[in-house]
Amino acid sequence: VGAARADLPDEIQVYDDDLNQVGESGVELHVNTTPKGRSAPAYRGEVTPRHGLRVTPEFSYGWTETLEAGLYLPFIRDAADRYDFAGPKLRLKWVPRKAPASGGWFLGLNGELAYVQRRFEAERMSMELRPIVGYRNPDWLVAFNPVLSYALRPGYRAGGMAFSPALKVGRTVAPEVQVGFEYYTDLGKLAHVDPYGARPRTVYAVVDAEFGGWGLNLGVGKGLNALTDTWTVKAIFAIPFGR
């Protein structure tokens, strides 16, 4: 979540090798709010995150054994109690290597195409490539996403791709329950990477749980410098539809 670039924080998560089965549909409901955060617009007309509520249903479908399609529909309530639809985001997630049940490495790639109102993202049209690499076993999960994003509208392409790494570490503490942390930062454009002190950084304490096929990711995030929102609370509810 790149607060310095004023990205819409509709989806706060680190991708792993989870994938719908062939023909299986599902919904994830992403909900997050910023009790204390940035209230000064990064550009004219921006809706800032402070006291905002973001609710984003994500519909997904298992296309093949290694490919999943998804659609995000982010809805926003701002600090002035105004409601809006930010704009659609389409994605494809490819996971050619999943970790075996006994433990092992996984690899994948998620691609996203977004068309968002300028009130929420200055670039409006963008694409994202999210490599997925990690390791899991019955006790641990480690997932890393070195996210690359690129503005598709003229005037925002200088410097090429932006680089926003994200890391998740989880420890199993009970059957179907993990606790851990997620870390997000934004290094700016690859052509001129921002110095360490100019990078937004946020760490979340998270709990992940599953209940009969339903899933929950609950997190409380703390901004580590003045470039990030001070506090953010997020939840992701995973609802399976079946075949």
C-alpha atoms as one frame of an Amber mdcrd trajectory, in Angstrom:
protein
   0.000   0.000   0.000   1.890   3.007  -1.233   0.705   5.962   0.823   3.374
   8.245  -0.651   1.936   7.643  -4.136  -1.611   7.959  -2.785  -2.710   4.497
  -3.898  -6.206   3.438  -2.903  -5.811   1.035   0.073  -8.687  -1.203  -1.011
  -6.730  -4.463  -0.808  -4.149  -4.946   1.951  -2.732  -8.451   1.708   0.297
 -10.528   0.779  -0.410 -13.191  -1.845   0.574 -16.826  -1.280  -0.218 -20.018
  -3.233  -3.920 -20.207  -2.341  -5.906 -20.857  -5.517  -9.494 -21.817  -6.329
  -9.974 -25.308  -7.668 -11.054 -25.732 -11.302 -14.622 -24.479 -11.677 -14.760
 -23.198  -8.090 -16.062 -19.686  -7.386 -15.443 -17.591  -4.302 -15.787 -14.159
  -2.770 -13.404 -12.285  -0.515 -14.730  -9.205   1.260 -11.920  -6.728   1.984
 -12.777  -4.190   4.704 -10.396  -1.611   6.159 -10.511   1.722   7.925  -8.036
   4.369   9.086  -8.846   5.668  12.580  -5.753   7.894  12.530  -3.977   8.762
   9.312  -3.223  11.159   6.505  -5.738  13.984   6.064  -3.705  16.258   3.713
  -4.319  15.440   0.013  -1.285  14.254  -1.945  -2.756  15.973  -5.032  -5.687
  18.274  -5.728  -9.061  16.584  -5.290  -7.779  13.417  -3.596  -9.987  11.640
  -1.054  -7.628  11.007   1.869  -7.689   7.808   3.971  -8.218   9.343   7.444
 -11.529   8.167   8.963 -12.404   6.494   5.663 -13.989   3.072   5.249 -13.135
   0.869   2.240 -15.312  -2.167   1.414 -14.227  -4.224  -1.593 -15.867  -7.462
  -2.712 -13.506  -9.597  -4.781 -15.058 -12.281  -6.982 -12.812 -15.138  -8.102
 -13.061 -18.204 -10.331 -10.747 -21.204 -10.743 -10.069 -21.260 -14.477  -7.506
 -24.057 -14.644  -5.396 -25.983 -12.133  -2.856 -23.149 -12.145  -4.897 -20.080
 -13.147  -7.481 -18.016 -11.245  -9.407 -14.938 -12.449 -10.654 -12.175 -10.167
 -12.629  -8.913 -10.143 -12.392  -6.189  -7.462 -15.191  -3.646  -6.926 -13.991
  -1.097  -4.321 -16.564   1.063  -2.531 -15.539   4.003  -0.341 -17.071   6.023
   2.478 -14.952   9.109   3.191 -14.562  11.221   6.335 -17.462  13.476   5.227
 -19.774  10.421   5.063 -19.920  10.460   1.256 -20.152   7.147  -0.604 -18.564
   6.312  -3.949 -17.518   3.484  -6.261 -13.802   3.851  -7.003 -13.659   1.733
 -10.171 -13.072  -1.874 -11.270  -9.888  -3.911 -11.051  -9.332  -7.158 -12.982
  -6.719  -9.755 -12.100  -5.245 -13.097 -13.162  -3.297 -15.239 -10.688  -0.979
 -17.959 -11.997   0.531 -20.480  -9.566   2.535 -23.143 -11.457   4.117 -24.450
  -8.243   2.138 -24.924  -5.027   3.720 -26.044  -1.773   3.040 -29.718  -0.958
   1.115 -30.477   2.235   4.276 -31.707   3.945   6.013 -28.392   3.242   7.956
 -26.743   0.447   8.389 -23.749  -1.824   5.733 -22.104  -3.966   5.957 -19.728
  -6.923   3.432 -17.659  -8.837   2.545 -14.383 -10.513  -0.499 -12.135 -10.207
  -1.366  -9.543 -12.861  -3.843  -6.711 -12.349  -5.412  -4.026 -14.541  -7.172
  -1.107 -12.805  -9.313   1.832 -13.879  -9.939   4.011 -10.813 -11.425   7.483
 -10.356  -8.802  10.200 -10.024 -10.210  11.095  -6.593  -8.643   7.858  -5.313
  -5.576   7.314  -7.527  -3.877  10.070  -9.524  -2.803   7.705 -12.325  -6.362
   6.340 -12.828  -5.272   3.567 -15.235  -2.519   1.219 -14.096  -1.193  -2.301
 -14.304   0.446  -4.354 -11.591   2.701  -7.404 -11.690   2.986  -9.201  -8.371
   5.505 -12.060  -8.261   4.699 -14.579  -5.529   7.426 -16.554  -3.803   7.405
 -18.285  -0.460   7.602 -21.357   1.713   5.018 -23.107   3.842   4.831 -26.178
   6.051   2.356 -27.234   8.775   3.973 -24.780  11.228   5.145 -21.777   9.183
   4.231 -19.583   6.236   6.607 -17.084   4.624   5.403 -15.189   1.533   7.115
 -12.369  -0.365   5.590 -10.165  -3.111   8.047  -7.825  -4.900   5.219  -5.795
  -6.477   5.818  -3.803  -9.682   3.234  -1.275 -10.886   3.082   0.965 -13.955
   0.836   3.910 -14.806  -0.894   3.603 -18.196  -1.933   7.246 -18.570   0.440
   9.821 -20.121   2.060  12.146 -17.626   2.571   9.518 -14.920   5.021   7.167
 -16.646   8.260   9.002 -15.862  10.682   6.754 -14.051   9.012   3.563 -15.262
   7.730   0.976 -12.823   7.200   1.578  -9.116   8.455  -1.048  -6.643   6.411
  -1.906  -3.528   7.620  -5.049  -1.701   5.395  -6.862   0.806   6.279  -9.648
   3.246   4.192 -11.992   5.402   5.356 -14.373   8.133   2.863 -16.590   9.973
   3.166 -19.222  12.709   0.531 -21.915  13.308  -0.646 -21.762  16.933  -3.755
 -23.971  16.725  -5.500 -26.062  14.051  -6.366 -23.683  11.159  -5.086 -20.634
  13.090  -1.936 -18.602  12.396  -0.541 -15.452  13.980   2.202 -13.305  12.507
   2.957 -10.039  10.774   2.742  -8.357   7.362   5.115  -5.613   6.233   4.505
  -3.146   3.390   6.770  -0.479   1.927   7.140   1.579  -1.267  10.543   2.325
  -2.786   9.237   4.664  -5.483  10.154   4.378  -9.180  12.879   1.924 -10.173
  14.671   4.620 -12.181  15.194   6.681  -9.007  14.593   4.644  -5.871  13.640
   6.738  -2.854  16.108   6.929   0.060  15.216   4.844   3.109  13.859   7.789
   5.098  11.488   8.769   2.264   9.793   5.371   2.010   6.406   4.715   3.644
   6.537   1.651   5.885   3.705  -0.124   7.701   3.691  -3.311   9.783   0.534
  -5.267  10.658  -0.020  -7.748  13.455  -2.285 -10.361  11.866  -4.359 -13.420
  12.659  -5.456 -15.886   9.957  -8.098 -18.536  10.603 -10.266 -20.992   8.667
 -13.637 -22.365   9.706 -15.174 -25.054   7.516 -13.875 -23.518   4.288 -14.504
 -19.929   5.377 -11.449 -17.761   5.987 -10.542 -14.681   8.005  -7.521 -12.380
   7.914  -7.613  -9.750  10.675  -4.882  -7.160  11.145  -3.966  -3.955  12.939
  -1.375  -1.825  11.151   1.030   0.767  12.576   2.778   3.284  10.347   6.510
   3.371  11.067   7.127   6.933   9.879   5.330  10.176   9.063   4.723   9.071
   5.456   2.242   6.379   6.491  -1.130   6.335   8.219  -0.650   5.994  11.968
  -3.240   3.248  12.463  -5.148   1.050  10.010  -7.481  -1.825  10.847  -8.257
  -4.432   8.185 -10.206  -7.646   7.729 -10.604 -10.065   4.815 -13.505 -12.516
   4.877 -13.192 -15.439   2.440 -16.514 -17.009   1.416 -16.417 -20.165  -0.756
 -19.180 -20.677  -3.315 -18.257 -24.172  -4.482 -18.498 -25.465  -8.023
